[in-house]
Coordinates of C-alpha atoms in Angstrom, one line a residue:
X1 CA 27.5 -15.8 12.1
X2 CA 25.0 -19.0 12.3
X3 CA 23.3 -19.7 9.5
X4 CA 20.7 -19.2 8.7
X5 CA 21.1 -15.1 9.4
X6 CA 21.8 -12.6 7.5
X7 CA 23.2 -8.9 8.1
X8 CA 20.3 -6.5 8.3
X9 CA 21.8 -4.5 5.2
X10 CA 22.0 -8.2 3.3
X11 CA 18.3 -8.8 4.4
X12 CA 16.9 -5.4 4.2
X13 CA 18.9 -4.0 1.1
X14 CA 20.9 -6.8 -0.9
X15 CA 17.8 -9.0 -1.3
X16 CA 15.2 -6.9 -2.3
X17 CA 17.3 -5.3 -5.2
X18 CA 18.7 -9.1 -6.0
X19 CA 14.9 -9.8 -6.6
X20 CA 14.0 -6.6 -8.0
X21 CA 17.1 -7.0 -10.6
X22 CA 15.8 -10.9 -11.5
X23 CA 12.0 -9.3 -12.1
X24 CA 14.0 -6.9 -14.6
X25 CA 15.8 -9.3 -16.3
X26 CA 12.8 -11.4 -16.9
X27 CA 10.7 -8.6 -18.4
X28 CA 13.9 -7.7 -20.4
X29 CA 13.6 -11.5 -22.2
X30 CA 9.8 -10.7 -22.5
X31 CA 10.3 -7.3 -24.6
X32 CA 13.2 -9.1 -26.5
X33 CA 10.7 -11.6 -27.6
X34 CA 8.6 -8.9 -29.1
X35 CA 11.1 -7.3 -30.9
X36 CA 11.6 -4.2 -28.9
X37 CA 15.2 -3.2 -27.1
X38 CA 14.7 -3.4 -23.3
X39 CA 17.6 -0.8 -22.7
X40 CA 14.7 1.8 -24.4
X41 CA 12.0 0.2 -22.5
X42 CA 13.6 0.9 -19.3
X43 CA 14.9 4.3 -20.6
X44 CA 11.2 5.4 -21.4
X45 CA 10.2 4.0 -18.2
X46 CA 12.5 6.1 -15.8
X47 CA 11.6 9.2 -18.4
X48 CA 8.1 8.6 -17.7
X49 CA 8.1 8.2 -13.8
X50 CA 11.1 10.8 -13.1
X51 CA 11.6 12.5 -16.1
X52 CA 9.2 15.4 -15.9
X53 CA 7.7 17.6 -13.2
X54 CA 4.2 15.6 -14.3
X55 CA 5.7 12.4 -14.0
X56 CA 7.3 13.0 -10.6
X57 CA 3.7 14.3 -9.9
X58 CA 1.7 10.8 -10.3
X59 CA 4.4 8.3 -8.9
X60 CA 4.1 9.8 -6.2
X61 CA 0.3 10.0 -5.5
X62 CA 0.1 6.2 -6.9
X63 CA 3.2 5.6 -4.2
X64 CA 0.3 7.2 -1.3
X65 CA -1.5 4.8 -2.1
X66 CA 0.9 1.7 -1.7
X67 CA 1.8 3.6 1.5
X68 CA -1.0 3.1 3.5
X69 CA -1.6 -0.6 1.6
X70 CA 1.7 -1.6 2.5
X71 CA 1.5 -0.4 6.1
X72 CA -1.6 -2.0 6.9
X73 CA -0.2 -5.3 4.9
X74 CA 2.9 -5.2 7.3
X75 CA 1.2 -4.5 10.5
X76 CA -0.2 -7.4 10.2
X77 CA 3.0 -9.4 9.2
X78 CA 4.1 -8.0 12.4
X79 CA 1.7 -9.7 14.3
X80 CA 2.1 -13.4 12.2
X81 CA -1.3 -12.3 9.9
X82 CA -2.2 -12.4 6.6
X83 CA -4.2 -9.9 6.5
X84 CA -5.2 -9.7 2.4
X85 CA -8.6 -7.8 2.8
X86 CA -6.7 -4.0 2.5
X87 CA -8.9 -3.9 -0.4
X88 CA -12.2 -4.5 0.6
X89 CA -11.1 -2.1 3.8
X90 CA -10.1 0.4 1.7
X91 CA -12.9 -0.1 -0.4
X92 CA -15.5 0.8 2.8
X93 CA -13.2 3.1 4.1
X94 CA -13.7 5.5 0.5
X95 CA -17.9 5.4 2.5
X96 CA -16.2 7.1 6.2
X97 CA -14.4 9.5 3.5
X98 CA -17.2 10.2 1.5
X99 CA -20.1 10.8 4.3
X100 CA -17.7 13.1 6.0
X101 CA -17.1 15.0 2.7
X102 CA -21.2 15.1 1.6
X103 CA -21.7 16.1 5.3
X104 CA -19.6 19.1 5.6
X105 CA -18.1 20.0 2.1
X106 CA -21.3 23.0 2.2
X107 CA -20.9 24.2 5.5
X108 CA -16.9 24.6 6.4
X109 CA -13.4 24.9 4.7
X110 CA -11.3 22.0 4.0
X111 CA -9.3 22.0 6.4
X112 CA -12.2 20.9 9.1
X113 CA -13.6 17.9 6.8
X114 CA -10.5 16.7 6.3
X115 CA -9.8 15.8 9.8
X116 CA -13.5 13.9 10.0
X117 CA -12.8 12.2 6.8
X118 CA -9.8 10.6 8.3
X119 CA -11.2 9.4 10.8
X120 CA -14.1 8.2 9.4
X121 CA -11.9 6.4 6.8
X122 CA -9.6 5.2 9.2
X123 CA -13.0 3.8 11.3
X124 CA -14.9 2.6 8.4
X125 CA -11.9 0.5 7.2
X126 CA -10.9 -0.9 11.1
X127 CA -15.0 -1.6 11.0
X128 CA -14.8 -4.3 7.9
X129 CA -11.3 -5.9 9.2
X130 CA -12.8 -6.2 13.2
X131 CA -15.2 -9.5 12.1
X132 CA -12.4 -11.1 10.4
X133 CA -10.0 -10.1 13.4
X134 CA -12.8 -11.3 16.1
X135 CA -13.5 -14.4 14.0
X136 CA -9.6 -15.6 14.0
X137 CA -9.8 -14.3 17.7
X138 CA -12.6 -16.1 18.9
X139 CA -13.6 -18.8 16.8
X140 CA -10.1 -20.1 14.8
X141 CA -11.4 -18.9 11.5
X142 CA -8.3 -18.4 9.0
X143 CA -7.6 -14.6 8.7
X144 CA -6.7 -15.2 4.8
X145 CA -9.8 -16.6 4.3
X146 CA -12.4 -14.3 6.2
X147 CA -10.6 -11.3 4.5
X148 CA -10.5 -12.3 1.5
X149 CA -14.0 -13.1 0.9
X150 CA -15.1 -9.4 3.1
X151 CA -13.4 -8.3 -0.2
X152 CA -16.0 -9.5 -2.6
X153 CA -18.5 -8.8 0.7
X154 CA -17.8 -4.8 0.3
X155 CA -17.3 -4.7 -3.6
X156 CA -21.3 -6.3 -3.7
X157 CA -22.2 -3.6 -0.7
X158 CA -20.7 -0.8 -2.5
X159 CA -22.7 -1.6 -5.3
X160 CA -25.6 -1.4 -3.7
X161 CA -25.2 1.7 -2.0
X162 CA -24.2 4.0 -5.1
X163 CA -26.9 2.3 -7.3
X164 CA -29.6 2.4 -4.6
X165 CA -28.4 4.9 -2.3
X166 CA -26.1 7.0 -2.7
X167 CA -26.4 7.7 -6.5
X168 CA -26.5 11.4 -7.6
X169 CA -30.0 12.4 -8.6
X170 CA -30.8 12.1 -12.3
X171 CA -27.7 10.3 -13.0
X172 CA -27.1 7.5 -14.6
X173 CA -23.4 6.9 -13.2
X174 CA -23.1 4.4 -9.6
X175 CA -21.4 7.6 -8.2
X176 CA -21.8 10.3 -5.6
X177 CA -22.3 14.1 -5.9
X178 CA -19.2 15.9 -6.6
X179 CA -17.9 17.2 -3.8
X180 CA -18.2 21.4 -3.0
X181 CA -14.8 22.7 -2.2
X182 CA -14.8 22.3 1.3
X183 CA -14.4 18.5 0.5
X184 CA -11.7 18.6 -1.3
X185 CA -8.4 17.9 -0.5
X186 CA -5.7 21.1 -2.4
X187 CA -3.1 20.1 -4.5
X188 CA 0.2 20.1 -3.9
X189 CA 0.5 22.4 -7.7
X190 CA -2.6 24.6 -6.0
X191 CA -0.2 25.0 -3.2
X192 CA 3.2 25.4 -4.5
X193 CA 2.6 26.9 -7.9
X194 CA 5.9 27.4 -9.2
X195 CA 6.4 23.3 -8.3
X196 CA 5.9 22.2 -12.0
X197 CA 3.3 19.3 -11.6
X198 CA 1.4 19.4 -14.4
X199 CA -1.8 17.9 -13.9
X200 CA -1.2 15.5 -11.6
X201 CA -3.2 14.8 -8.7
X202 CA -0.9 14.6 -5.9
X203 CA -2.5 16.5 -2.9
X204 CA -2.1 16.5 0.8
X205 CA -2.7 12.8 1.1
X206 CA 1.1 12.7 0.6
X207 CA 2.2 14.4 3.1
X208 CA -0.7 12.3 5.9
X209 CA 1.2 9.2 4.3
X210 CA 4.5 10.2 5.1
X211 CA 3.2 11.5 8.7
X212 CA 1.4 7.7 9.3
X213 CA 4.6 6.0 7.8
X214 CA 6.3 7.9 11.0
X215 CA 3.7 6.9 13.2
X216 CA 3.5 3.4 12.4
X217 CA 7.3 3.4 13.1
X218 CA 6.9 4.5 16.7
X219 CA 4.2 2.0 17.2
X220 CA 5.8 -1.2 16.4
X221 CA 9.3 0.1 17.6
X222 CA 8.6 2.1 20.4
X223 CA 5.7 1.8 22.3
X224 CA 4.5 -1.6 24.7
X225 CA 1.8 -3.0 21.9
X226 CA 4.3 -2.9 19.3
X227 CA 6.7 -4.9 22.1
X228 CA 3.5 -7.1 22.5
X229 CA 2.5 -7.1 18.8
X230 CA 5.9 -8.2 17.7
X231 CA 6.4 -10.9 20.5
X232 CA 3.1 -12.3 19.4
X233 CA 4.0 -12.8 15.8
X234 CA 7.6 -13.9 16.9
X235 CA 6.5 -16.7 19.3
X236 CA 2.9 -17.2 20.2
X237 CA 3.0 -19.4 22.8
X238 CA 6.2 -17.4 24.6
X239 CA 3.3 -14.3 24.3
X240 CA 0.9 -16.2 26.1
X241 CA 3.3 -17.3 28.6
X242 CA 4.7 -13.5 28.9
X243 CA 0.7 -12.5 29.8
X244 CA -0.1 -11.3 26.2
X245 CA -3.6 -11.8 25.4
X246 CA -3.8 -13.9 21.4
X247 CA -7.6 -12.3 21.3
X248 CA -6.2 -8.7 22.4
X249 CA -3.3 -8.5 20.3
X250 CA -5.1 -10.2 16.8
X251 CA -8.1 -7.8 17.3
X252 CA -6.1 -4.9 18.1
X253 CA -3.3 -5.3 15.5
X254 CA -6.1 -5.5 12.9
X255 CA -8.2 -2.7 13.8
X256 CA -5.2 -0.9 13.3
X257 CA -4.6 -2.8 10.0
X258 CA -7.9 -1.8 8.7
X259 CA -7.3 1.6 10.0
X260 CA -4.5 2.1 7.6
X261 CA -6.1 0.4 4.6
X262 CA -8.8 3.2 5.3
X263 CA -7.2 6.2 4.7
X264 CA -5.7 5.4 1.5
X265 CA -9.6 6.4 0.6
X266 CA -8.3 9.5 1.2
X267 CA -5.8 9.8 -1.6
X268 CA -8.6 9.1 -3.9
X269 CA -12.0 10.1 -3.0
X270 CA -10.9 13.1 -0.9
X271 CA -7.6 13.9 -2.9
X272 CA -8.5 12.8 -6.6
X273 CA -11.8 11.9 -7.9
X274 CA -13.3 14.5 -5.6
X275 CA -16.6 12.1 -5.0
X276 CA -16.7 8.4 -4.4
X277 CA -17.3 5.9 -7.5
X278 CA -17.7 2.4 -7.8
X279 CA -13.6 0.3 -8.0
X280 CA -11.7 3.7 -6.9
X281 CA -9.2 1.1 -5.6
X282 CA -8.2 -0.1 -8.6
X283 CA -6.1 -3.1 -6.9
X284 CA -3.9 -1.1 -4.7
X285 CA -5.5 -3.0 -1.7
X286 CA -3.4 -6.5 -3.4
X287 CA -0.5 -4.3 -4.8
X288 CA -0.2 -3.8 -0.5
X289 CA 1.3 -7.1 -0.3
X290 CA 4.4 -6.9 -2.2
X291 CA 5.0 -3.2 -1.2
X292 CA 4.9 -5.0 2.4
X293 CA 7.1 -7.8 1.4
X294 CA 9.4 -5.8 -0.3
X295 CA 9.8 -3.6 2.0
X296 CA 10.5 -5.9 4.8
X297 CA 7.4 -4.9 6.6
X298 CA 9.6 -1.5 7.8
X299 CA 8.0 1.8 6.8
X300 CA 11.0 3.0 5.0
X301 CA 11.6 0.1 3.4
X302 CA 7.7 0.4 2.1
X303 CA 8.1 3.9 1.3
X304 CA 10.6 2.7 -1.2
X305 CA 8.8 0.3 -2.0
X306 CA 5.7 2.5 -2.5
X307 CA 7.8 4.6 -5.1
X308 CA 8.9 1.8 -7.1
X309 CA 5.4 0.7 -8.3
X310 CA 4.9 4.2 -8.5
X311 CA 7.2 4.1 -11.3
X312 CA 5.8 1.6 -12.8
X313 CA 2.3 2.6 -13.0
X314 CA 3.3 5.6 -14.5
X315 CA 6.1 5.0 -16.4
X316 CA 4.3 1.8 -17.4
X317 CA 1.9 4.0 -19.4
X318 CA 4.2 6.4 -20.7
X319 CA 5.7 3.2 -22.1
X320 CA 2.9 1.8 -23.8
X321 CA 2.3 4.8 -25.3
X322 CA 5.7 5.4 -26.9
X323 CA 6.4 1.9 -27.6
X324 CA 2.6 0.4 -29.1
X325 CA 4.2 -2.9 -29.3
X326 CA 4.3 -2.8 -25.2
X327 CA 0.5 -2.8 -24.6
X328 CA -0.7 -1.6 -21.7
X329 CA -1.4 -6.1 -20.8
X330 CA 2.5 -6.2 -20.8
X331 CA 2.8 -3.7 -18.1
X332 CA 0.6 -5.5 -16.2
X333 CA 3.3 -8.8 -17.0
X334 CA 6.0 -6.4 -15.9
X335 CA 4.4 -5.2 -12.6
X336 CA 3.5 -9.1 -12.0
X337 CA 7.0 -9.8 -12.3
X338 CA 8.0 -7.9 -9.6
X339 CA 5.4 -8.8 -7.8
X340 CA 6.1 -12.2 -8.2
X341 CA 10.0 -12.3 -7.5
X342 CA 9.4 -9.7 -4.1
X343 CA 6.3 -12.2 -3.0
X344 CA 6.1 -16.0 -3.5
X345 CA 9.8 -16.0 -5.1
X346 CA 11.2 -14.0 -2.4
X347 CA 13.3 -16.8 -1.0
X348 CA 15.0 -18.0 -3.9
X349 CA 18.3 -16.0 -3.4
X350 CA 18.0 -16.2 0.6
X351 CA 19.6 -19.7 0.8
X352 CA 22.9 -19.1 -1.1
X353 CA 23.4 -15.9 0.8
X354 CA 23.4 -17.7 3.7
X355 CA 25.9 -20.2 3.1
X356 CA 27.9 -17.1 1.8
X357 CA 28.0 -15.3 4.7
X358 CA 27.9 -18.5 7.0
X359 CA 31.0 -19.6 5.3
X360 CA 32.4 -16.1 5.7
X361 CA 35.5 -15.9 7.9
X362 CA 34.5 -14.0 10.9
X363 CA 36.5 -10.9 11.7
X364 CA 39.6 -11.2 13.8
X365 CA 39.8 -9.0 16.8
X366 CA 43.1 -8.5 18.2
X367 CA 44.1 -8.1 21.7
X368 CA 45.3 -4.3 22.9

């Protein structure tokens, strides 16, 4: 084995939980240094996530969200771009939610919206990342840099339109109508009633995430613009050379980028707040990134991923509120942590696994 390479189940499984273990350790020193016992702390922590059929119940609508984050992240890393703008696409793709929902939830059943609100989150959110996309494309313009300002661009354009436009009647509050019930997405507990779920709000946006997650998979693995997509972000110039359009592949790869950031509107302003409302993202959009990194851009790896900061954003604040010393500012240190060792510290472990399994013997194969 050259150096340099690891084994898939070193790269894809060893690493992450090396870095996930370091980002423990670390917030283990921090709750020492408050006085607390970090074996508790964790205890309460799985409790809160696992513990309980509520619990269960919001990990795994937070995890939705990371899904579609940390798919659109990851497209993107397929194709060599940074796309850090999934919340600002997000962010617009909650409007292709909402006008589908005001435009139908009087007039038809559920189950018809919700096929027009996906798509017109799934538009809406490819809409705000194809500038960006067509700027790199076409005129150089850094992809990091474009997105990240169409962030701020759609937070200020949001505004607007619930304050100006959009703003229920007589209200006070930048937000929508509530939405009649054919806008609203069931719950999984509405559905399966003897599934103890408390009050969570885990609805069918669970189940679309898991359906994408599959979807995305075919794409990059099995069709020809995966082939293309991946060959681009590989090697560039051997793409060009191969026939692959740069302008055609960076546009496409973030449409479909943008796409996914979309629908994890769904979750929230279909699924959960039943109406849309100014900051419904609530930071999933950045959280995207490390679901993507850690995840190693594969959607089962961000599924994972996606159910790990889960955990932590709920048992996070079953935490704080059985241990007050934890505030709810040191779960925030705690899901930076993690954060921090699965993104820009990602590589600190890679270098002596490499010399270990470069200075691995290699296996013997004997003659018959």
């Amino acid at each position: 084995m050259s150096r340099g390479k690891l084994p898939a189940w070193v790269d894809f499984g060893l690493l992450p939980l090396i870095n996930l273990t370091a980002a423990f350790l670390v917030a283990g020193l921090v709750v020492l240094l408050i006085g607390e016992n970090p074996l508790d702390a964790v205890k309460i922590l799985v409790w809160g996530s696992l513990g309980f059929g509520e619990g269960v119940g919001f990990t795994l609508f937070y995890a939705t969200n990371f899904v579609f984050t940390g798919l659109a992240v990851a497209v993107a890393f397929h194709a060599s771009l940074f796309n850090i703008g999934g919340e600002g696409q997000a962010y617009v793709g909650g409007l292709g939610v909402a006008l589908a929902c005001l435009a139908l939830d009087r007039f038809v059943p559920w189950w018809v919206t919700f096929p027009v609100a996906v798509a017109g989150g799934a538009a809406f959110g490819a809409g705000w990342a194809f500038i960006p996309a067509y700027l790199q494309a076409k005129r150089g313009s850094h992809i990091v840099i474009t997105t990240i300002m169409f962030n701020f661009i759609a937070s200020s354009l949001m505004v607007y339109l619930l304050v100006n436009i959009m703003g229920k009647v007589g209200s006070m509050q930048p937000e929508t109508r509530i939405f009649e019930p054919g806008g609203r997405l069931p719950l999984i507990r509405e559905l399966l009633p003897n599934l103890d779920l408390g009050q969570a709000p885990l609805n069918l946006a669970f189940v679309l995430a898991l359906v994408v997650s599959v979807l995305v998979w075919l794409l990059i693995w099995r069709t020809r613009l995966g082939y293309e997509i991946r060959t681009f972000g590989a090697n560039p110039t051997a793409a060009v050379y191969a026939g692959i359009s740069p302008v055609r592949i960076t546009i496409l790869t973030m449409l479909i980028s943008g796409a996914l950031a979309g629908l994890m509107a769904v979750n929230e302003v279909m699924g959960s707040q039943t109406r849309l409302l100014l900051e419904f993202t609530s930071g999933y959009g950045f959280v995207g990134i490390a679901v993507a990194l850690m995840g190693r851009a594969h959607p089962i790896g961000i599924l994972l991923a996606s159910i790990l900061f889960g955990m932590l954003y709920q048992g996070g604040a079953e935490l704080a509120f059985e241990i007050p010393a934890i505030s709810r500012d040191m779960i925030v240190v705690i899901q930076g942590l993690v954060i921090l060792f699965a993104g820009a510290l990602e590589h600190v472990f890679r270098p002596s696994l490499e010399r270990l399994f470069a200075s691995a013997p290699a296996p013997v194969v004997q003659g018959s």
